[in-house]
């Protein structure tokens, strides 16, 4: 059977068209993810610069000022330095666990950003169980720290990994109970619905006023989850040298700090979403009718306004964990566990019972 030349050309052009459509489909999926990762990276660099400037002000010393104007590129210079440093492996350690551990810590936290509504129309994955997906994913990060400590074949590193796992378990339960209280008030586990439930009365509609106890417990638990002072027991310099990252160097050493600041940023974003109204304006509708809905408008303008409001609330809130790091002394390990199990857990459980009772009585 002989096929005419025009028919062969049509078949080849159709095959090329199908191949191009597959490439475009892959790029269409990867483009928003790449933009998200780039934006998150810039956000982490901003946090590093803010922490250095705020800590310098608290301690009355000079912050970064030589790497570009106001030292805004100092964090980028530090990352470049770590990128070109030699990558060392412990001779008697488990090289597979040693290499995978930092990656798991970073990837688990990056996935948490997929359910954060940065604006009314901008969320990577609007899931019905978005808030619990964040809790489930964030529970994977301590596994990477434990793998890093065990794979280092170092007693200090292994003890730091065990401390990280124990600390995460202790404070994950109160944090989850606080999130469950918010979901009961909003009648949804979707982060978009939780933000929408706070949009009716502007500033007075925030869950901060309806859940003040839960907000305090969530704040303390999130600081412990991020291993920020006074809860940085897994990497205490005086006791563990550097904890689970003692044997690391180069870019793998830098990944732990990236994971720490990523976790701090995502925790602050969830505080904004759960308690501070998310991307909603804080002006009550009774004062300026229709202004509350301005960030729900379609198009670039509404999305930009929503992103600006979300990031403004997030970075204003970040002053609390940054100032706390340079103010409070470190707890002992027994004090840390007692605070989580004997105080925060009963308080968060009581807050959940009160929230459930009030919801049942309002029916």
XYZ file of C-alpha atoms in Angstrom:
363
model
C 0.000 0.000 0.000
C 1.418 3.364 -1.069
C 0.422 6.538 0.852
C 0.395 9.765 -1.101
C 2.947 12.400 -0.158
C 0.348 15.024 0.940
C -1.198 12.484 3.323
C 2.221 11.731 4.847
C 2.805 15.460 5.347
C -0.588 15.814 7.039
C 0.215 12.930 9.396
C 3.619 14.436 10.282
C 2.161 17.901 10.892
C -0.566 16.389 13.092
C 2.073 14.512 15.117
C 4.090 17.703 15.575
C 0.940 19.541 16.643
C 0.175 16.867 19.226
C 3.746 17.064 20.545
C 3.547 20.861 20.840
C 0.233 20.595 22.673
C 1.797 18.188 25.172
C 4.732 20.565 25.716
C 2.359 23.509 26.199
C 0.310 21.459 28.650
C 3.405 20.648 30.720
C 4.532 24.303 30.671
C 1.025 25.432 31.659
C 1.240 23.210 34.749
C 4.844 24.107 35.660
C 4.551 27.878 35.113
C 2.391 28.721 38.166
C 4.443 26.363 40.349
C 7.673 28.034 39.229
C 6.222 31.492 39.914
C 5.116 30.344 43.371
C 8.571 28.968 44.204
C 10.267 32.168 42.975
C 7.893 34.373 44.974
C 8.369 32.251 48.104
C 12.152 32.419 47.715
C 12.005 36.214 47.498
C 9.763 36.235 50.584
C 12.332 34.194 52.529
C 15.128 36.594 51.527
C 13.011 39.502 52.753
C 12.471 37.747 56.115
C 16.212 37.157 56.538
C 16.917 40.831 55.847
C 14.124 41.948 58.197
C 15.363 39.712 60.994
C 18.886 41.072 60.712
C 17.670 44.675 60.719
C 15.198 44.201 63.587
C 17.678 42.239 65.688
C 20.303 44.924 65.070
C 17.867 47.543 66.298
C 16.949 45.517 69.398
C 20.588 44.921 70.291
C 21.669 48.460 69.327
C 24.200 47.418 66.714
C 24.694 47.857 62.963
C 22.889 45.466 60.652
C 23.832 44.475 57.076
C 24.713 47.564 55.039
C 27.523 46.793 52.538
C 25.966 44.198 50.180
C 23.914 46.606 48.019
C 21.952 49.558 49.453
C 20.797 48.846 53.024
C 22.290 45.355 52.729
C 19.228 43.953 50.955
C 21.333 41.435 48.998
C 23.236 40.118 52.022
C 21.061 36.977 52.252
C 21.598 36.304 48.540
C 25.359 36.659 49.033
C 25.263 34.185 51.929
C 23.296 31.693 49.837
C 25.775 32.014 46.962
C 28.659 31.398 49.376
C 27.019 28.205 50.696
C 26.299 27.055 47.146
C 30.014 27.033 46.262
C 31.272 25.565 49.532
C 32.547 21.992 49.611
C 29.906 19.364 50.309
C 31.256 16.948 52.941
C 29.910 13.485 53.790
C 30.580 11.650 57.078
C 32.766 8.631 56.370
C 30.811 6.216 58.580
C 27.365 7.708 58.181
C 24.456 6.655 55.987
C 24.990 8.744 52.861
C 21.461 8.158 51.520
C 19.689 9.342 54.658
C 22.259 12.112 55.051
C 21.470 13.493 51.587
C 17.680 12.950 51.570
C 16.987 14.480 54.979
C 17.378 18.193 54.064
C 15.374 17.722 50.868
C 12.437 16.180 52.724
C 12.414 19.067 55.206
C 12.280 21.683 52.424
C 9.837 19.899 50.103
C 7.354 19.132 52.883
C 7.167 22.812 53.820
C 6.989 24.011 50.206
C 3.927 21.847 49.610
C 2.135 23.670 52.425
C 2.029 26.863 50.341
C -0.296 25.209 47.823
C -3.385 25.692 50.038
C -2.726 29.314 51.095
C -5.117 31.839 49.479
C -2.883 34.830 48.755
C -5.886 36.561 47.211
C -9.556 35.853 46.570
C -8.744 34.414 43.131
C -5.191 33.226 43.791
C -4.767 29.831 45.438
C -2.864 26.927 43.943
C -5.202 24.224 45.320
C -8.568 25.056 46.919
C -9.211 21.769 48.737
C -12.069 20.865 51.067
C -9.525 19.682 53.645
C -6.864 22.273 52.876
C -6.132 23.231 56.478
C -5.649 19.623 57.592
C -3.520 18.949 54.528
C -1.107 21.603 55.818
C -0.958 19.901 59.225
C -0.377 16.487 57.637
C 2.357 17.753 55.316
C 4.117 19.781 58.013
C 4.333 16.619 60.132
C 6.650 15.104 57.515
C 9.408 17.710 58.009
C 10.621 16.328 61.400
C 11.107 12.957 59.710
C 13.709 14.604 57.465
C 15.434 16.078 60.525
C 15.441 12.685 62.245
C 16.882 11.057 59.110
C 19.582 13.722 58.987
C 20.539 13.152 62.613
C 20.602 9.374 62.246
C 22.448 9.416 58.914
C 25.203 11.640 60.330
C 26.422 8.892 62.712
C 26.951 11.566 65.350
C 25.515 11.446 68.854
C 24.924 15.201 68.963
C 23.159 15.080 65.595
C 21.043 12.077 66.541
C 20.025 13.694 69.828
C 19.041 16.835 67.915
C 16.890 14.779 65.540
C 15.165 13.049 68.469
C 14.518 16.411 70.097
C 13.014 17.745 66.864
C 10.654 14.762 66.607
C 9.616 14.986 70.279
C 9.059 18.741 70.027
C 6.983 18.414 66.855
C 4.736 15.742 68.376
C 4.272 17.768 71.573
C 3.130 20.945 69.846
C 1.381 19.505 66.797
C -1.617 18.376 68.868
C -2.461 21.780 70.474
C -1.975 23.450 67.091
C -4.363 20.978 65.448
C -7.002 21.533 68.141
C -6.805 25.296 67.568
C -7.219 24.788 63.827
C -10.209 22.516 64.472
C -11.838 25.275 66.545
C -11.446 27.678 63.623
C -12.949 25.164 61.214
C -15.975 24.770 63.512
C -16.532 28.534 63.524
C -16.222 28.683 59.726
C -18.115 25.409 59.054
C -15.382 24.410 56.608
C -11.863 23.007 56.368
C -11.090 25.011 53.226
C -8.710 27.925 53.691
C -10.678 29.963 51.136
C -13.923 29.445 53.066
C -12.209 30.358 56.360
C -11.053 33.660 54.857
C -14.491 34.270 53.369
C -16.199 33.681 56.740
C -14.189 36.584 58.222
C -15.017 39.076 55.460
C -18.464 40.254 56.559
C -17.595 42.735 59.305
C -14.099 43.782 58.272
C -11.746 44.217 61.212
C -14.360 43.012 63.725
C -14.971 39.810 61.790
C -11.500 38.395 62.413
C -11.290 35.099 64.266
C -8.751 36.775 66.539
C -11.627 38.297 68.552
C -13.667 35.086 68.650
C -10.683 32.849 69.438
C -8.217 34.861 71.578
C -7.143 31.811 73.612
C -6.721 29.754 70.473
C -4.672 32.537 68.890
C -2.195 32.580 71.804
C -1.894 28.775 71.821
C -1.482 28.737 68.027
C 1.225 31.404 68.246
C 3.231 29.483 70.862
C 2.780 26.169 69.041
C 3.830 27.646 65.693
C 6.992 29.090 67.275
C 7.804 25.631 68.623
C 7.066 24.043 65.244
C 9.468 26.497 63.586
C 12.102 25.780 66.290
C 12.433 29.457 67.058
C 13.738 30.795 70.344
C 12.867 30.056 73.094
C 12.079 26.661 71.509
C 15.260 25.977 69.485
C 16.221 22.928 71.560
C 16.975 20.649 68.540
C 19.920 22.879 67.556
C 20.964 24.392 70.904
C 24.520 25.661 70.432
C 25.540 25.274 74.086
C 24.435 21.639 74.341
C 24.385 20.092 70.871
C 26.895 22.210 68.893
C 24.319 22.519 66.084
C 22.046 19.515 66.582
C 20.969 17.544 63.536
C 22.990 19.824 61.211
C 26.365 19.386 62.959
C 27.929 17.314 60.153
C 26.481 19.307 57.257
C 28.256 21.805 55.034
C 27.654 23.714 51.822
C 24.224 23.856 50.247
C 22.819 21.043 52.426
C 23.649 23.100 55.483
C 21.897 26.043 53.832
C 18.771 23.961 53.119
C 18.093 23.639 56.847
C 18.058 27.411 57.224
C 15.876 27.729 54.140
C 13.473 25.193 55.663
C 13.448 27.127 58.944
C 12.535 30.419 57.291
C 10.079 28.741 54.929
C 8.340 27.257 57.956
C 8.317 30.648 59.686
C 6.775 32.301 56.628
C 4.119 29.626 56.131
C 3.195 29.738 59.834
C 2.776 33.524 59.660
C 0.679 33.185 56.510
C -1.599 30.695 58.243
C -1.943 33.045 61.225
C -3.080 35.684 58.727
C -5.499 33.288 57.034
C -6.945 31.761 60.209
C -7.068 34.729 62.593
C -6.413 38.009 60.743
C -8.902 37.839 57.879
C -6.510 36.803 55.131
C -6.747 39.017 52.046
C -9.842 40.901 53.274
C -9.714 44.609 53.981
C -10.078 45.503 57.652
C -12.570 48.371 57.190
C -16.110 47.443 58.343
C -18.742 47.556 55.614
C -20.923 49.900 57.689
C -18.334 52.689 57.346
C -17.517 52.347 53.644
C -20.176 50.242 51.874
C -18.767 48.036 49.137
C -15.106 48.604 50.036
C -14.802 45.167 51.664
C -15.544 43.537 48.302
C -12.876 45.465 46.393
C -10.279 42.701 46.634
C -12.819 40.154 45.366
C -12.962 41.845 41.987
C -11.825 39.882 38.968
C -8.667 40.810 37.140
C -5.181 41.934 38.006
C -6.260 44.839 40.222
C -8.293 42.747 42.673
C -5.636 40.029 42.818
C -2.865 42.564 43.432
C -4.810 44.252 46.235
C -5.452 40.859 47.884
C -1.788 39.825 47.684
C -0.671 43.170 49.125
C -3.097 42.920 52.073
C -2.097 39.319 52.840
C 1.633 40.039 52.747
C 1.246 43.278 54.748
C -0.528 41.431 57.575
C 1.975 38.574 57.411
C 5.102 40.718 57.609
C 3.623 42.886 60.359
C 2.937 39.750 62.363
C 6.487 38.492 61.708
C 7.770 41.175 64.061
C 6.496 39.060 67.005
C 8.576 35.888 66.355
C 11.602 37.966 65.330
C 11.480 40.094 68.479
C 10.806 37.000 70.615
C 14.001 35.375 69.358
C 16.115 38.220 70.720
C 14.157 38.728 73.938
C 13.404 35.448 75.734
C 15.931 32.885 77.045
C 15.921 29.280 75.873
C 13.821 26.732 77.770
C 15.121 23.436 79.106
C 13.903 20.279 77.390
C 11.723 19.243 80.341
C 10.191 22.744 80.476
C 9.447 22.599 76.771
C 7.662 19.252 77.026
C 5.786 20.266 80.176
C 4.551 23.433 78.471
C 3.261 21.430 75.506
C 1.652 18.478 77.295
C 0.590 19.929 80.661
C -0.498 23.445 79.694
C -1.126 24.004 75.988
C -2.854 20.668 75.376
C -5.494 21.083 78.161
C -6.031 24.762 77.243
C -6.510 24.006 73.535
C -8.817 21.090 74.355
C -10.897 23.309 76.653
C -11.031 25.974 73.940
C -12.304 23.369 71.468
C -15.007 22.242 73.907
C -16.127 25.841 74.471
C -16.236 26.470 70.730
C -18.240 23.298 70.124
C -20.696 24.177 72.916
C -21.228 27.693 71.592
C -21.827 26.373 68.074
C -24.360 23.833 69.342
C -26.203 26.464 71.399
C -26.392 28.807 68.407
C -28.175 26.194 66.286
